[in-house]
C-alpha positions as YAML, in Angstrom:
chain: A
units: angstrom
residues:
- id: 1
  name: UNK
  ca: [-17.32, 30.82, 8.02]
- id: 2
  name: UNK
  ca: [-18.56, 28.16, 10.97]
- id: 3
  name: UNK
  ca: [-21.75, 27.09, 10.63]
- id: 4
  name: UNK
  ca: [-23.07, 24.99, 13.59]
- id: 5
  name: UNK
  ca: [-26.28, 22.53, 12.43]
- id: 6
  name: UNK
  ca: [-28.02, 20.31, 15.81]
- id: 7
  name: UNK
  ca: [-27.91, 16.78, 12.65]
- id: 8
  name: UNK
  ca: [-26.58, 15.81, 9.65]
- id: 9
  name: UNK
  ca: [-27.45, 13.45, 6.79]
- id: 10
  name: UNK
  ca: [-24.19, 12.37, 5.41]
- id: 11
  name: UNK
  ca: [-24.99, 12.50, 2.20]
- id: 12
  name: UNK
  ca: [-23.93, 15.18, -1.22]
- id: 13
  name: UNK
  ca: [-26.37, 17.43, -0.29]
- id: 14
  name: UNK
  ca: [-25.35, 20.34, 2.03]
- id: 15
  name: UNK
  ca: [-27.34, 21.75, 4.25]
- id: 16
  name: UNK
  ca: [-26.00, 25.18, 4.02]
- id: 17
  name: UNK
  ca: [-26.19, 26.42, 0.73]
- id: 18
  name: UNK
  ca: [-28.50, 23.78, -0.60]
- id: 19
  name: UNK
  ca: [-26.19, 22.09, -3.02]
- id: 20
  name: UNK
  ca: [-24.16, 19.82, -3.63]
- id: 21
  name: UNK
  ca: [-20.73, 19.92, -1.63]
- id: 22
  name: UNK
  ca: [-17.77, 21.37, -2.89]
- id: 23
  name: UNK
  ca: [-14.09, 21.20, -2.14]
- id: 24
  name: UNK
  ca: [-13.87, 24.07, 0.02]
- id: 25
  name: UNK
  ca: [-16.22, 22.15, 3.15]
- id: 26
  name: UNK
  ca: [-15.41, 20.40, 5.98]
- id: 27
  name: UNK
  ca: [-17.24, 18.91, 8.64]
- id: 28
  name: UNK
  ca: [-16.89, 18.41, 12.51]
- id: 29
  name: UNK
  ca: [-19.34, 15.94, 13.89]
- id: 30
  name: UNK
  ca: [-19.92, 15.24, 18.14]
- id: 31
  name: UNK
  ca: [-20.94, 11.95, 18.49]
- id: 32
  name: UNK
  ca: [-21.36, 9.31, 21.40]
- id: 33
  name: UNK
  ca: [-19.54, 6.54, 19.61]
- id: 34
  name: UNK
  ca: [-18.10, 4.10, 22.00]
- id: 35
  name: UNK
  ca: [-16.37, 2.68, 18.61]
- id: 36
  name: UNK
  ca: [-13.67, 5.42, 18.48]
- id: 37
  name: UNK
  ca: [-12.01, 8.25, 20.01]
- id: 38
  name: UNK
  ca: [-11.85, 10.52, 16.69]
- id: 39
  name: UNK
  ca: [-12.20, 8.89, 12.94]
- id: 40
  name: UNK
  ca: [-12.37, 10.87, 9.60]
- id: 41
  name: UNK
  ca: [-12.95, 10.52, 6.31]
- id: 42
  name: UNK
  ca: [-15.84, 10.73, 3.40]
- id: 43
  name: UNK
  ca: [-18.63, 8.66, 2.57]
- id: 44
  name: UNK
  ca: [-22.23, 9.33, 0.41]
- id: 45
  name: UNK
  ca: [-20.36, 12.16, -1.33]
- id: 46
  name: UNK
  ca: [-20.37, 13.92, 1.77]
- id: 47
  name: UNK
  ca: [-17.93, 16.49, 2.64]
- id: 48
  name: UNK
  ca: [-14.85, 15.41, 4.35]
- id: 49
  name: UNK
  ca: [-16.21, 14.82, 8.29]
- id: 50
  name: UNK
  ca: [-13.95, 14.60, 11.39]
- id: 51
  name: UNK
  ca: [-16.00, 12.46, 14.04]
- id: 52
  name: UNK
  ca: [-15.59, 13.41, 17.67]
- id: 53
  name: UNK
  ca: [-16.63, 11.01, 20.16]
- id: 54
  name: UNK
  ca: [-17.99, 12.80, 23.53]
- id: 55
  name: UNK
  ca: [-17.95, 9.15, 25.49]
- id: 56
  name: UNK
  ca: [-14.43, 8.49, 24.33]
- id: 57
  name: UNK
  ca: [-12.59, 10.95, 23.81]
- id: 58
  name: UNK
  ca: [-11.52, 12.89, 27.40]
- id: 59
  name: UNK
  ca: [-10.55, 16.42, 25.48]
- id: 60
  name: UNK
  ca: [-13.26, 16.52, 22.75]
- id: 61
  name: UNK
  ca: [-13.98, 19.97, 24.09]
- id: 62
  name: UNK
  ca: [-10.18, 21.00, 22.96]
- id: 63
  name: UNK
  ca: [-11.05, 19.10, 19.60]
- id: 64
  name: UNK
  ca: [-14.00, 21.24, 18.78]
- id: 65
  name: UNK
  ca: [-12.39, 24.54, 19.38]
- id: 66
  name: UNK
  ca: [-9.37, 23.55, 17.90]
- id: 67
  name: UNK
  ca: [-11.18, 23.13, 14.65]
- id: 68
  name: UNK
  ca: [-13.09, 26.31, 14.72]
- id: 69
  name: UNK
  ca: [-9.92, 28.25, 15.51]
- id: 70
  name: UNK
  ca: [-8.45, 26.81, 12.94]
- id: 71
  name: UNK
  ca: [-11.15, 26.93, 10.10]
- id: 72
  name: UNK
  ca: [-11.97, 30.77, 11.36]
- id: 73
  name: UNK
  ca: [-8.10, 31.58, 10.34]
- id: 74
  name: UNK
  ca: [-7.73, 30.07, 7.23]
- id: 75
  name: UNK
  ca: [-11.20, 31.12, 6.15]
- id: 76
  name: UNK
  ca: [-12.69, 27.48, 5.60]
- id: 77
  name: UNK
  ca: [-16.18, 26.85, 4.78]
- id: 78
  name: UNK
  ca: [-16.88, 24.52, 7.86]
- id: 79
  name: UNK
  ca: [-20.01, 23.13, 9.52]
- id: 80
  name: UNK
  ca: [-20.21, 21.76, 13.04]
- id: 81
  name: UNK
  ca: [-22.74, 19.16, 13.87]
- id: 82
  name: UNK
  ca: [-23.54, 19.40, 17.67]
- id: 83
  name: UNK
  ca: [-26.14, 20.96, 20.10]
- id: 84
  name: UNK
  ca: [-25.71, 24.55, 21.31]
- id: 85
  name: UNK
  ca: [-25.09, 23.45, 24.71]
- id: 86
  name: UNK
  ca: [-22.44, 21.30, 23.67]
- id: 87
  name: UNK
  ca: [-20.24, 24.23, 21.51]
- id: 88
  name: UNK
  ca: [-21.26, 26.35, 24.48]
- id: 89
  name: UNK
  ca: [-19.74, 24.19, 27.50]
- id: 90
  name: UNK
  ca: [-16.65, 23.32, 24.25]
- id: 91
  name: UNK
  ca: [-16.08, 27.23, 24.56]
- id: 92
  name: UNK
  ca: [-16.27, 27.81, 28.14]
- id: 93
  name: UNK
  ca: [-13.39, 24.62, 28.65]
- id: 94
  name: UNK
  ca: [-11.49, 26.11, 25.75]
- id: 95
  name: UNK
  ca: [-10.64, 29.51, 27.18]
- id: 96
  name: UNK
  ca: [-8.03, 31.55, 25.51]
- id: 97
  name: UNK
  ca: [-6.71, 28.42, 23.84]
- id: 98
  name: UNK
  ca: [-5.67, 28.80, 19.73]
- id: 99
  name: UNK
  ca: [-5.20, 26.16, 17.59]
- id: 100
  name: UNK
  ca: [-1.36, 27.43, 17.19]
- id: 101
  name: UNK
  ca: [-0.35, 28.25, 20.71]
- id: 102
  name: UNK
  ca: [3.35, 27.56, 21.18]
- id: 103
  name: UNK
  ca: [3.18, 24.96, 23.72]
- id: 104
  name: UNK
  ca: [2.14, 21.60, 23.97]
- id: 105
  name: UNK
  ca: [-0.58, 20.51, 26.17]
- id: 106
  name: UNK
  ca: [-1.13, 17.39, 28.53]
- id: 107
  name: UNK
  ca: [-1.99, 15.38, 25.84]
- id: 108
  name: UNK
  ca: [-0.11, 15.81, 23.35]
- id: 109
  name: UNK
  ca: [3.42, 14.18, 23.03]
- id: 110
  name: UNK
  ca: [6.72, 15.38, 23.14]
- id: 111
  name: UNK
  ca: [8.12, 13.67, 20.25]
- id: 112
  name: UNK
  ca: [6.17, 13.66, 16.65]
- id: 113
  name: UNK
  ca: [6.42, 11.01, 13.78]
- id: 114
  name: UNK
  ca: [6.41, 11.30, 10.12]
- id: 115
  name: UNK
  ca: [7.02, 7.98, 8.08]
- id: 116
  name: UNK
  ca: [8.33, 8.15, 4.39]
- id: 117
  name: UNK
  ca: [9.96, 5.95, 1.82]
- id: 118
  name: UNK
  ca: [13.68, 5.50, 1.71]
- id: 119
  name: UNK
  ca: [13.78, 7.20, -1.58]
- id: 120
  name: UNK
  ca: [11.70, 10.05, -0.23]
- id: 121
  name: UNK
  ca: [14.28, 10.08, 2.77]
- id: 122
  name: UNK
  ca: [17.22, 10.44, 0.66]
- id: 123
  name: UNK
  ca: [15.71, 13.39, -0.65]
- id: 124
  name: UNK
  ca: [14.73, 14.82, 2.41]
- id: 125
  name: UNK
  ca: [17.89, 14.64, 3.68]
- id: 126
  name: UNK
  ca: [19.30, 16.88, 0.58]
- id: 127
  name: UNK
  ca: [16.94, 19.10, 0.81]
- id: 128
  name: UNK
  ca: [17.81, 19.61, 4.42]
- id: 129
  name: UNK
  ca: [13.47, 19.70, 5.10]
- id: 130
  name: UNK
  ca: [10.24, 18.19, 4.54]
- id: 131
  name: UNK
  ca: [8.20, 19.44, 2.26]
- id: 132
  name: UNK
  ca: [4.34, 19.30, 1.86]
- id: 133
  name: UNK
  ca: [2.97, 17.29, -0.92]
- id: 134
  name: UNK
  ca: [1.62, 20.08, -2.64]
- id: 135
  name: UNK
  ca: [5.38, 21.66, -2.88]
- id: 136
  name: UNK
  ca: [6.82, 18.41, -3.68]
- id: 137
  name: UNK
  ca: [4.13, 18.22, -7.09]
- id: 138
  name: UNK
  ca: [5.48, 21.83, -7.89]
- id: 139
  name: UNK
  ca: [9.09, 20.89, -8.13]
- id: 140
  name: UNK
  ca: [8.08, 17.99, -10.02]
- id: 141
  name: UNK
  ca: [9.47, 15.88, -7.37]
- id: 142
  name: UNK
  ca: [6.59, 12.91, -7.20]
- id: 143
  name: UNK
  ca: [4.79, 11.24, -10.19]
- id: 144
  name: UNK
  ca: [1.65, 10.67, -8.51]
- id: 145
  name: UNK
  ca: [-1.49, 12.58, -9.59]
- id: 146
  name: UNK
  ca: [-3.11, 12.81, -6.15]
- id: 147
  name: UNK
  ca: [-2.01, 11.69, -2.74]
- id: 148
  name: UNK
  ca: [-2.94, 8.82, -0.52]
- id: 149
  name: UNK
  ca: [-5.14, 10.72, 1.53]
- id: 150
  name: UNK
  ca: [-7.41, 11.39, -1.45]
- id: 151
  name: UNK
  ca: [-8.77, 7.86, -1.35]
- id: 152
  name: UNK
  ca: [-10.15, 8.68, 1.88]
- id: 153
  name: UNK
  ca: [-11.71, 12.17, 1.00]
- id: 154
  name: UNK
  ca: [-8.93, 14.34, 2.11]
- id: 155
  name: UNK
  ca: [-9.68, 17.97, 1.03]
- id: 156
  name: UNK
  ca: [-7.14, 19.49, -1.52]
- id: 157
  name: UNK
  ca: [-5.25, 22.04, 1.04]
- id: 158
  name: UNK
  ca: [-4.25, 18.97, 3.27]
- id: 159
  name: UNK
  ca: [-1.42, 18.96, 0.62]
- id: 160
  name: UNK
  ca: [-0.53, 22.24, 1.94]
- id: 161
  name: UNK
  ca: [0.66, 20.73, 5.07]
- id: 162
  name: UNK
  ca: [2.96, 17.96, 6.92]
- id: 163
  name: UNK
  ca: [1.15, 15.82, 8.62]
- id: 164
  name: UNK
  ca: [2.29, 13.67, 11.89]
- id: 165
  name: UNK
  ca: [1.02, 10.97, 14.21]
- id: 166
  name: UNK
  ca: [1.88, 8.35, 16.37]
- id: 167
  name: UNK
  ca: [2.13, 4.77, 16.66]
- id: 168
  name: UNK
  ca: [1.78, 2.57, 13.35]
- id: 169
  name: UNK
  ca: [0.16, 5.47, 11.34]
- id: 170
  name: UNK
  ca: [2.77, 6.50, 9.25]
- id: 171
  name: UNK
  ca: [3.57, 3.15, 8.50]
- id: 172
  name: UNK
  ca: [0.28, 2.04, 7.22]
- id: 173
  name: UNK
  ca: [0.65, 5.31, 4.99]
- id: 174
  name: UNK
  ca: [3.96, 4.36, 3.63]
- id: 175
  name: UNK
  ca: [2.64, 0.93, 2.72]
- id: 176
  name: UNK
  ca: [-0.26, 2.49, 1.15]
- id: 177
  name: UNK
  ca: [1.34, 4.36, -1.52]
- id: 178
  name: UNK
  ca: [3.49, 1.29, -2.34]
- id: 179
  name: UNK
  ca: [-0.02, -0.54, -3.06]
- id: 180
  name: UNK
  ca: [-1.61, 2.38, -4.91]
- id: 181
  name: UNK
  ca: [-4.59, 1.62, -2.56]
- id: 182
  name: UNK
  ca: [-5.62, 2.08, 1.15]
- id: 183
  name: UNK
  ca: [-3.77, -1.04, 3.30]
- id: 184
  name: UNK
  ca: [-4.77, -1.00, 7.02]
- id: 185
  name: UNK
  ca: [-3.68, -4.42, 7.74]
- id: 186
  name: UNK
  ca: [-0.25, -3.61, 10.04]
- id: 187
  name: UNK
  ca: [0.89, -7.35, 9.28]
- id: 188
  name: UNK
  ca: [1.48, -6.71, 5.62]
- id: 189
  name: UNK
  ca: [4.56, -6.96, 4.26]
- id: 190
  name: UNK
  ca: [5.93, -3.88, 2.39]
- id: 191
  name: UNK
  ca: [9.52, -2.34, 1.92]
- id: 192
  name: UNK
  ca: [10.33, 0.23, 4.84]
- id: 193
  name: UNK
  ca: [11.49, 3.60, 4.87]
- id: 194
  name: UNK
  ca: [12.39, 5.79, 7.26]
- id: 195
  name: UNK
  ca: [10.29, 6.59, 10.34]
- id: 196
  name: UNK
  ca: [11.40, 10.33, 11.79]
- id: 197
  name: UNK
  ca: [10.95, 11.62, 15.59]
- id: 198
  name: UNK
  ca: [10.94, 15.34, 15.80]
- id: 199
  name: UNK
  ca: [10.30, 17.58, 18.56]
- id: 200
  name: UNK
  ca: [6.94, 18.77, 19.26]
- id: 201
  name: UNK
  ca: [7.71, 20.73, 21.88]
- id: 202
  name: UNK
  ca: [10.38, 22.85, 19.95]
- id: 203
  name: UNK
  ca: [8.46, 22.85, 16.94]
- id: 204
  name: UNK
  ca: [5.38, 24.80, 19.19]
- id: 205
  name: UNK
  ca: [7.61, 26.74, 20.87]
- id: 206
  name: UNK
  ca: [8.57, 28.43, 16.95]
- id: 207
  name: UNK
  ca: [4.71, 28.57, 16.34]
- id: 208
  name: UNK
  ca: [5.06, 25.98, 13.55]
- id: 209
  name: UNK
  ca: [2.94, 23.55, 15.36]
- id: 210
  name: UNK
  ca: [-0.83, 23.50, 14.24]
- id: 211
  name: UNK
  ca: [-3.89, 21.82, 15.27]
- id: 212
  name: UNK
  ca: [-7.05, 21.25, 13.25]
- id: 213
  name: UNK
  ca: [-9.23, 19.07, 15.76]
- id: 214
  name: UNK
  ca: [-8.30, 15.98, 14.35]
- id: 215
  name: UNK
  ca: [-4.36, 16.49, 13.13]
- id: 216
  name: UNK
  ca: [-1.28, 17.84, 13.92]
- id: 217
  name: UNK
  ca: [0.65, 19.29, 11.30]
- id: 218
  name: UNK
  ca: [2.96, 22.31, 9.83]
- id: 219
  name: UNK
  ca: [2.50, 24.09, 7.07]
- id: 220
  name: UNK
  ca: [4.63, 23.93, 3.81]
- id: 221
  name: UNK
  ca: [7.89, 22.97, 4.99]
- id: 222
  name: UNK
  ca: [9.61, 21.83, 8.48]
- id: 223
  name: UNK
  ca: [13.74, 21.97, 8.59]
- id: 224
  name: UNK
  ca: [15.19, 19.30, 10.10]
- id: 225
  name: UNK
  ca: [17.81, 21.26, 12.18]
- id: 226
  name: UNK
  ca: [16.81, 21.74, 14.95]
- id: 227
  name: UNK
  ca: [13.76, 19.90, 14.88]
- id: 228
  name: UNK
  ca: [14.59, 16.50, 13.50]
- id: 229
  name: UNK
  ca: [15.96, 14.35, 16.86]
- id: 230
  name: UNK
  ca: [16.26, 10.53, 14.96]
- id: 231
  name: UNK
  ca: [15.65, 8.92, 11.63]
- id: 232
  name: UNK
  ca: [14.87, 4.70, 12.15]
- id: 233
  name: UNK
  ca: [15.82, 2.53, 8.94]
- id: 234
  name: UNK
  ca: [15.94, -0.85, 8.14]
- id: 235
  name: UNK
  ca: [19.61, -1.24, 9.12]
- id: 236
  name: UNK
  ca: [19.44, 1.13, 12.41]
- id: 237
  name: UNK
  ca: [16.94, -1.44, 13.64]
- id: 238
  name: UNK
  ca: [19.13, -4.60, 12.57]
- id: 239
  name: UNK
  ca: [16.53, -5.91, 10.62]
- id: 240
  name: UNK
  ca: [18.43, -8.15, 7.86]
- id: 241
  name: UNK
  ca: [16.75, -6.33, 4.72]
- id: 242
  name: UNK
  ca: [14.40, -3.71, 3.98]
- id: 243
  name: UNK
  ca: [11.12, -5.90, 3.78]
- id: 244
  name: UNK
  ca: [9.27, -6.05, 7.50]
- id: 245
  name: UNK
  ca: [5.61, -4.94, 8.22]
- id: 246
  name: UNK
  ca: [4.23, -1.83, 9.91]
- id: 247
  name: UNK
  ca: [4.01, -3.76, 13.39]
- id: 248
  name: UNK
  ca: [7.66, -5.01, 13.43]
- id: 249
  name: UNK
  ca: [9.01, -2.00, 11.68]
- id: 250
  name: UNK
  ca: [7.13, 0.67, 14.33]
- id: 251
  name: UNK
  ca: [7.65, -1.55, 17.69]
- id: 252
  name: UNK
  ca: [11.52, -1.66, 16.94]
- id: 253
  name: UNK
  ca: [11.43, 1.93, 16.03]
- id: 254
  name: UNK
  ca: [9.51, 2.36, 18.79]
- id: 255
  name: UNK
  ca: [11.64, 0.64, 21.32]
- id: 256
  name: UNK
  ca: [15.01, 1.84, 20.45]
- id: 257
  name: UNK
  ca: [14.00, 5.75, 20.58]
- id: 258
  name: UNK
  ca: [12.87, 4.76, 24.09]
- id: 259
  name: UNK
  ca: [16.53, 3.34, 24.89]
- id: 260
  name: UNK
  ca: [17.66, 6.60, 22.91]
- id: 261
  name: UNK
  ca: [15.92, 8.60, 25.70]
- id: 262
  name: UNK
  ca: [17.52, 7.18, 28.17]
- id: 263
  name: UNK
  ca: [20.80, 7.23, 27.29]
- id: 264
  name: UNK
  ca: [22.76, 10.31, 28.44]
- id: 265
  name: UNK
  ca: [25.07, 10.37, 25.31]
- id: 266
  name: UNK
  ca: [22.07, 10.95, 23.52]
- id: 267
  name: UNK
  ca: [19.01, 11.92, 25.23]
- id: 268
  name: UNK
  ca: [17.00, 14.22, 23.63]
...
């Protein structure tokens, strides 16, 4: 159920049902931040909050739907914080929009990135697929008791899913479970992986592309034939060794699937 609330104290106490948040809540916020686009996370023991800024962010109407269509479909206990006007005029600009149409829209890009560790990779690559975390902790593939994201309030059923992004994201993430500890500094060194370009717009097109406001992700498990287009490592980029930073590592990445693009060998 989508509750919609005009404030919110971020604090333990929800407004709802009275008590003190559990697991199952989530929280979209509309803001007029000029600090950020979107930002997420937890903080007071509040429930996980995705904040959307109205001045920023040029499809926050999209954002807003996008969450309720997907919170109404997987039966989530969510809470939007935002005037009636405002989830009025987000519906109206929405249309017949779902959260899993199987297309991609103006903004989003053709080509999605997921960052893991070389050891992870090797796996992967066996395997034939990614795998969410959640499957991974079944098989008794990953020592870890909880994942990264849990430092920064993630709910428990993000482990259901793959998640992508874009620019030095993944990288920062990758880093971050080497430390045991959240690491947003992109000039710190740590040993790279493998940084993975699929396609988005193939990967809609099969209805495996999903959209929670904030995230794009797939559920449970993504093959990499067909979707998978390039893998970047260490030694594809000529770096001399596997230690580099998140800049470096991402910008080289970054630059050579550009000149991959272009190349009619090997364009995508």
């Amino acid at each position: 159920m989508v509750y919609r609330i005009n404030n919110l104290t971020e604090d333990s106490m929800n407004p709802i049902t009275k008590c003190k948040y559990d697991s199952s809540w989530i929280i979209l916020m509309l803001t007029d931040s000029t600090d950020y686009q979107q930002m997420c996370g937890s903080v007071n023991g509040c429930a996980y909050t995705i904040k959307v800024s109205r001045k920023n962010y040029k499809y926050w109407e999209m954002s807003v739907c996008d969450f309720i269509s997907f919170c109404d479909a997987n039966n989530k206990n969510a809470i939007l914080v935002m005037s009636e006007t405002d989830l009025n005029t987000a519906k109206k600009h929405y249309g017949s929009h779902m959260y899993n149409e199987p297309f991609l829209r103006e903004n989003e890009p053709s080509f999605l990135i997921h960052s893991t560790s070389l050891r992870s990779w090797n796996q992967i690559r066996s395997d034939g697929l990614l795998k969410s975390w959640n499957i991974l902790k079944r098989e008794q593939n990953i020592a870890e008791e909880k994942p990264i994201g849990a430092q920064l309030g993630d709910p428990e059923d993000f482990s259901d899913y793959i998640m992508f992004g874009s620019g030095i994201t993944g990288e920062i993430i990758v880093n971050s479970k080497q430390q045991g500890k959240i690491i947003m500094d992109e000039n710190a060194e740590y040993l790279t992986g493998a940084r993975l370009y699929f396609d988005a717009r193939k990967m809609a097109y099969d209805g495996l592309l999903l959209r929670d406001g904030c995230h794009i992700k797939v559920k449970d498990t993504l093959p990499l034939n067909p979707y998978l287009i390039w893998a970047a490592t260490w030694d594809s980029l000529g770096l001399k060794g596997q230690l580099s930073t998140p800049k470096i590592f991402a910008e080289l990445a970054e630059k050579q699937f550009n000149l991959l693009k272009k190349s009619p060998a090997s364009k995508p």
